PDB file of C-alpha atoms in Angstrom:
ATOM      1  CA  MET A 736      -5.104  19.410   6.748  1.00 62.00           C
ATOM      2  CA  GLY A 737      -5.438  15.622   7.313  1.00 88.00           C
ATOM      3  CA  ALA A 738      -5.343  15.752  11.106  1.00 94.00           C
ATOM      4  CA  LEU A 739      -4.446  18.051  13.946  1.00 96.00           C
ATOM      5  CA  ILE A 740      -3.311  17.549  17.508  1.00 97.00           C
ATOM      6  CA  ALA A 741      -4.781  19.894  20.114  1.00 98.00           C
ATOM      7  CA  LYS A 742      -4.364  20.292  23.843  1.00 97.00           C
ATOM      8  CA  GLN A 743      -7.673  19.636  25.557  1.00 97.00           C
ATOM      9  CA  PRO A 744      -8.937  21.925  28.341  1.00 97.00           C
ATOM     10  CA  ASN A 745      -8.035  19.184  30.868  1.00 97.00           C
ATOM     11  CA  GLY A 746      -4.369  19.272  29.800  1.00 96.00           C
ATOM     12  CA  ARG A 747      -4.396  16.059  27.775  1.00 97.00           C
ATOM     13  CA  TYR A 748      -4.196  15.817  23.980  1.00 97.00           C
ATOM     14  CA  CYS A 749      -6.621  14.855  21.240  1.00 98.00           C
ATOM     15  CA  ARG A 750      -6.319  14.059  17.550  1.00 97.00           C
ATOM     16  CA  PHE A 751      -8.919  15.469  15.180  1.00 98.00           C
ATOM     17  CA  SER A 752      -9.255  14.066  11.659  1.00 97.00           C
ATOM     18  CA  SER A 753     -10.362  16.270   8.784  1.00 95.00           C
ATOM     19  CA  VAL A 754     -11.276  13.107   6.890  1.00 96.00           C
ATOM     20  CA  VAL A 755     -14.014  12.054   9.314  1.00 96.00           C
ATOM     21  CA  VAL A 756     -14.360  15.641  10.680  1.00 97.00           C
ATOM     22  CA  CYS A 757     -14.404  14.606  14.323  1.00 97.00           C
ATOM     23  CA  PRO A 758     -11.997  13.606  17.097  1.00 98.00           C
ATOM     24  CA  THR A 759     -10.445  10.173  16.640  1.00 97.00           C
ATOM     25  CA  HIS A 760      -8.306   9.964  19.810  1.00 97.00           C
ATOM     26  CA  ILE A 761      -8.833  11.700  23.145  1.00 97.00           C
ATOM     27  CA  ASN A 762      -7.267  12.000  26.592  1.00 97.00           C
ATOM     28  CA  MET A 763      -3.747  11.174  25.440  1.00 96.00           C
ATOM     29  CA  THR A 764      -0.916  12.190  27.714  1.00 96.00           C
ATOM     30  CA  CYS A 765       2.129  13.713  26.072  1.00 96.00           C
ATOM     31  CA  GLU A 766       3.882  10.376  26.520  1.00 95.00           C
ATOM     32  CA  ASP A 767       0.962   8.495  24.934  1.00 95.00           C
ATOM     33  CA  TYR A 768       1.263  10.648  21.839  1.00 95.00           C
ATOM     34  CA  LEU A 769       5.064  10.432  21.759  1.00 94.00           C
ATOM     35  CA  ASN A 770       4.798   6.643  21.978  1.00 92.00           C
ATOM     36  CA  ASN A 771       2.590   6.677  18.862  1.00 91.00           C
ATOM     37  CA  PHE A 772      -0.714   5.853  20.565  1.00 87.00           C
ATOM     38  CA  THR A 773      -2.499   7.088  17.435  1.00 91.00           C
ATOM     39  CA  GLY A 774      -0.416   4.928  15.110  1.00 88.00           C
ATOM     40  CA  THR A 775      -0.094   7.941  12.811  1.00 89.00           C
ATOM     41  CA  THR A 776       3.360   9.349  13.526  1.00 88.00           C
ATOM     42  CA  LYS A 777       6.541   8.303  11.749  1.00 88.00           C
ATOM     43  CA  GLY A 778       8.333   8.059  15.069  1.00 90.00           C
ATOM     44  CA  ARG A 779       9.040   9.824  18.312  1.00 93.00           C
ATOM     45  CA  GLU A 780      10.916  12.690  16.620  1.00 93.00           C
ATOM     46  CA  ASP A 781       7.959  13.306  14.307  1.00 94.00           C
ATOM     47  CA  ALA A 782       5.594  13.343  17.312  1.00 94.00           C
ATOM     48  CA  GLU A 783       7.881  15.721  19.242  1.00 95.00           C
ATOM     49  CA  ASP A 784       7.987  18.045  16.230  1.00 95.00           C
ATOM     50  CA  THR A 785       4.192  18.071  16.063  1.00 94.00           C
ATOM     51  CA  LEU A 786       3.806  18.908  19.760  1.00 95.00           C
ATOM     52  CA  THR A 787       6.520  21.574  19.603  1.00 96.00           C
ATOM     53  CA  ASN A 788       5.680  23.248  16.309  1.00 96.00           C
ATOM     54  CA  TYR A 789       2.226  22.226  15.121  1.00 96.00           C
ATOM     55  CA  LEU A 790      -0.004  21.928  18.195  1.00 97.00           C
ATOM     56  CA  ARG A 791      -3.338  23.562  17.354  1.00 97.00           C
ATOM     57  CA  PRO A 792      -5.689  25.450  19.665  1.00 97.00           C
ATOM     58  CA  PHE A 793      -8.567  23.407  21.055  1.00 97.00           C
ATOM     59  CA  HIS A 794     -11.206  25.724  19.616  1.00 97.00           C
ATOM     60  CA  GLU A 795     -10.302  24.348  16.172  1.00 97.00           C
ATOM     61  CA  VAL A 796     -11.632  20.940  17.238  1.00 97.00           C
ATOM     62  CA  ILE A 797     -15.004  22.570  17.836  1.00 97.00           C
ATOM     63  CA  LYS A 798     -14.781  24.778  14.751  1.00 96.00           C
ATOM     64  CA  TRP A 799     -14.026  21.952  12.284  1.00 97.00           C
ATOM     65  CA  TYR A 800     -16.406  19.315  13.704  1.00 97.00           C
ATOM     66  CA  LYS A 801     -19.264  18.239  11.415  1.00 97.00           C
ATOM     67  CA  PRO A 802     -22.000  15.745  12.429  1.00 97.00           C
ATOM     68  CA  LEU A 803     -21.168  13.241   9.684  1.00 96.00           C
ATOM     69  CA  ASN A 804     -19.369  10.396  11.485  1.00 96.00           C
ATOM     70  CA  MET A 805     -20.167  11.398  15.061  1.00 97.00           C
ATOM     71  CA  SER A 806     -23.563  12.704  16.089  1.00 97.00           C
ATOM     72  CA  GLU A 807     -23.865  16.044  17.847  1.00 97.00           C
ATOM     73  CA  LYS A 808     -25.013  14.193  20.971  1.00 98.00           C
ATOM     74  CA  GLU A 809     -21.884  11.982  20.889  1.00 97.00           C
ATOM     75  CA  PHE A 810     -19.681  15.021  20.253  1.00 98.00           C
ATOM     76  CA  VAL A 811     -21.087  16.823  23.309  1.00 97.00           C
ATOM     77  CA  VAL A 812     -20.323  13.755  25.465  1.00 97.00           C
ATOM     78  CA  VAL A 813     -16.773  13.621  24.078  1.00 97.00           C
ATOM     79  CA  LEU A 814     -16.310  17.373  24.638  1.00 97.00           C
ATOM     80  CA  LYS A 815     -17.350  16.999  28.266  1.00 97.00           C
ATOM     81  CA  GLU A 816     -14.850  14.163  28.685  1.00 97.00           C
ATOM     82  CA  MET A 817     -12.081  16.293  27.134  1.00 97.00           C
ATOM     83  CA  CYS A 818     -12.875  19.075  29.617  1.00 96.00           C
ATOM     84  CA  ASP A 819     -13.172  16.811  32.682  1.00 95.00           C
ATOM     85  CA  LYS A 820     -10.543  17.758  35.269  1.00 93.00           C
ATOM     86  CA  ASN A 821     -10.167  14.057  36.163  1.00 92.00           C
ATOM     87  CA  PRO A 822      -9.481  12.636  32.695  1.00 91.00           C
ATOM     88  CA  LYS A 823     -10.137   9.019  31.915  1.00 89.00           C
ATOM     89  CA  GLU A 824      -7.745   6.739  30.083  1.00 93.00           C
ATOM     90  CA  PRO A 825      -6.775   7.661  26.523  1.00 95.00           C
ATOM     91  CA  ARG A 826      -9.072   6.152  23.977  1.00 93.00           C
ATOM     92  CA  ILE A 827      -9.742   5.743  20.304  1.00 95.00           C
ATOM     93  CA  LEU A 828     -13.191   6.832  19.207  1.00 93.00           C
TER      94      LEU A 828
END
Protein backbone atom coordinates (compact mmCIF):
# COMPACT_ATOMS: atom_id res chain seq x y z
CA MET A 1 0.00 0.00 0.00
CA GLY A 2 2.70 2.58 0.91
CA ALA A 3 0.33 5.24 2.21
CA LEU A 4 -3.31 6.19 2.20
CA ILE A 5 -5.21 9.43 2.52
CA ALA A 6 -8.39 9.35 4.60
CA LYS A 7 -10.99 11.91 5.55
CA GLN A 8 -11.00 12.36 9.31
CA PRO A 9 -14.27 12.51 11.27
CA ASN A 10 -13.75 16.29 11.66
CA GLY A 11 -13.74 16.78 7.87
CA ARG A 12 -9.99 17.27 7.48
CA TYR A 13 -7.57 14.78 5.91
CA CYS A 14 -4.81 12.55 7.24
CA ARG A 15 -2.03 10.51 5.67
CA PHE A 16 -1.34 7.05 7.05
CA SER A 17 1.91 5.27 6.20
CA SER A 18 2.05 1.49 5.93
CA VAL A 19 5.82 1.73 6.41
CA VAL A 20 5.61 3.13 9.94
CA VAL A 21 2.02 1.81 10.39
CA CYS A 22 0.67 5.02 11.89
CA PRO A 23 -0.55 8.45 10.80
CA THR A 24 2.20 10.76 9.55
CA HIS A 25 0.15 13.90 8.77
CA ILE A 26 -3.13 15.04 10.31
CA ASN A 27 -5.65 17.87 10.11
CA MET A 28 -4.84 18.79 6.52
CA THR A 29 -7.42 20.80 4.64
CA CYS A 30 -8.10 19.78 1.07
CA GLU A 31 -6.00 22.74 -0.04
CA ASP A 32 -3.13 21.72 2.26
CA TYR A 33 -3.03 18.32 0.62
CA LEU A 34 -3.39 19.73 -2.90
CA ASN A 35 -0.49 22.09 -2.18
CA ASN A 36 1.67 19.07 -1.30
CA PHE A 37 1.81 19.61 2.47
CA THR A 38 2.96 16.00 2.83
CA GLY A 39 5.74 16.39 0.27
CA THR A 40 4.68 13.04 -1.19
CA THR A 41 2.63 13.92 -4.26
CA LYS A 42 4.04 14.41 -7.75
CA GLY A 43 1.98 17.56 -8.15
CA ARG A 44 -1.45 19.05 -7.78
CA GLU A 45 -2.98 16.78 -10.44
CA ASP A 46 -1.65 13.71 -8.63
CA ALA A 47 -3.11 14.99 -5.34
CA GLU A 48 -6.48 15.73 -6.98
CA ASP A 49 -6.54 12.22 -8.43
CA THR A 50 -5.89 10.74 -4.99
CA LEU A 51 -8.69 12.73 -3.36
CA THR A 52 -11.11 11.97 -6.20
CA ASN A 53 -10.34 8.31 -6.81
CA TYR A 54 -8.31 6.86 -3.96
CA LEU A 55 -9.57 8.44 -0.73
CA ARG A 56 -9.86 5.67 1.86
CA PRO A 57 -12.37 5.34 4.69
CA PHE A 58 -11.16 6.55 8.08
CA HIS A 59 -11.73 3.19 9.74
CA GLU A 60 -8.73 1.89 7.77
CA VAL A 61 -6.48 4.24 9.75
CA ILE A 62 -7.61 2.49 12.92
CA LYS A 63 -7.55 -0.97 11.34
CA TRP A 64 -3.96 -0.75 10.02
CA TYR A 65 -2.37 1.02 13.02
CA LYS A 66 0.27 -0.97 14.92
CA PRO A 67 2.04 0.29 18.08
CA LEU A 68 5.53 0.14 16.56
CA ASN A 69 6.43 3.79 15.86
CA MET A 70 3.63 5.45 17.81
CA SER A 71 2.50 4.19 21.19
CA GLU A 72 -1.14 3.31 21.78
CA LYS A 73 -1.37 6.25 24.18
CA GLU A 74 -0.05 8.64 21.50
CA PHE A 75 -2.39 7.13 18.91
CA VAL A 76 -5.43 7.72 21.15
CA VAL A 77 -4.40 11.38 21.56
CA VAL A 78 -4.01 11.73 17.79
CA LEU A 79 -7.37 10.02 17.18
CA LYS A 80 -9.08 12.47 19.52
CA GLU A 81 -7.47 15.37 17.66
CA MET A 82 -8.64 13.95 14.31
CA CYS A 83 -12.19 13.75 15.67
CA ASP A 84 -12.19 17.21 17.32
CA LYS A 85 -14.87 19.41 15.75
CA ASN A 86 -12.54 22.42 16.12
CA PRO A 87 -9.46 21.05 14.35
CA LYS A 88 -6.04 22.45 15.04
CA GLU A 89 -3.51 23.37 12.39
CA PRO A 90 -2.26 20.62 10.08
CA ARG A 91 0.79 18.91 11.42
CA ILE A 92 3.40 16.30 10.72
CA LEU A 93 3.72 13.64 13.38
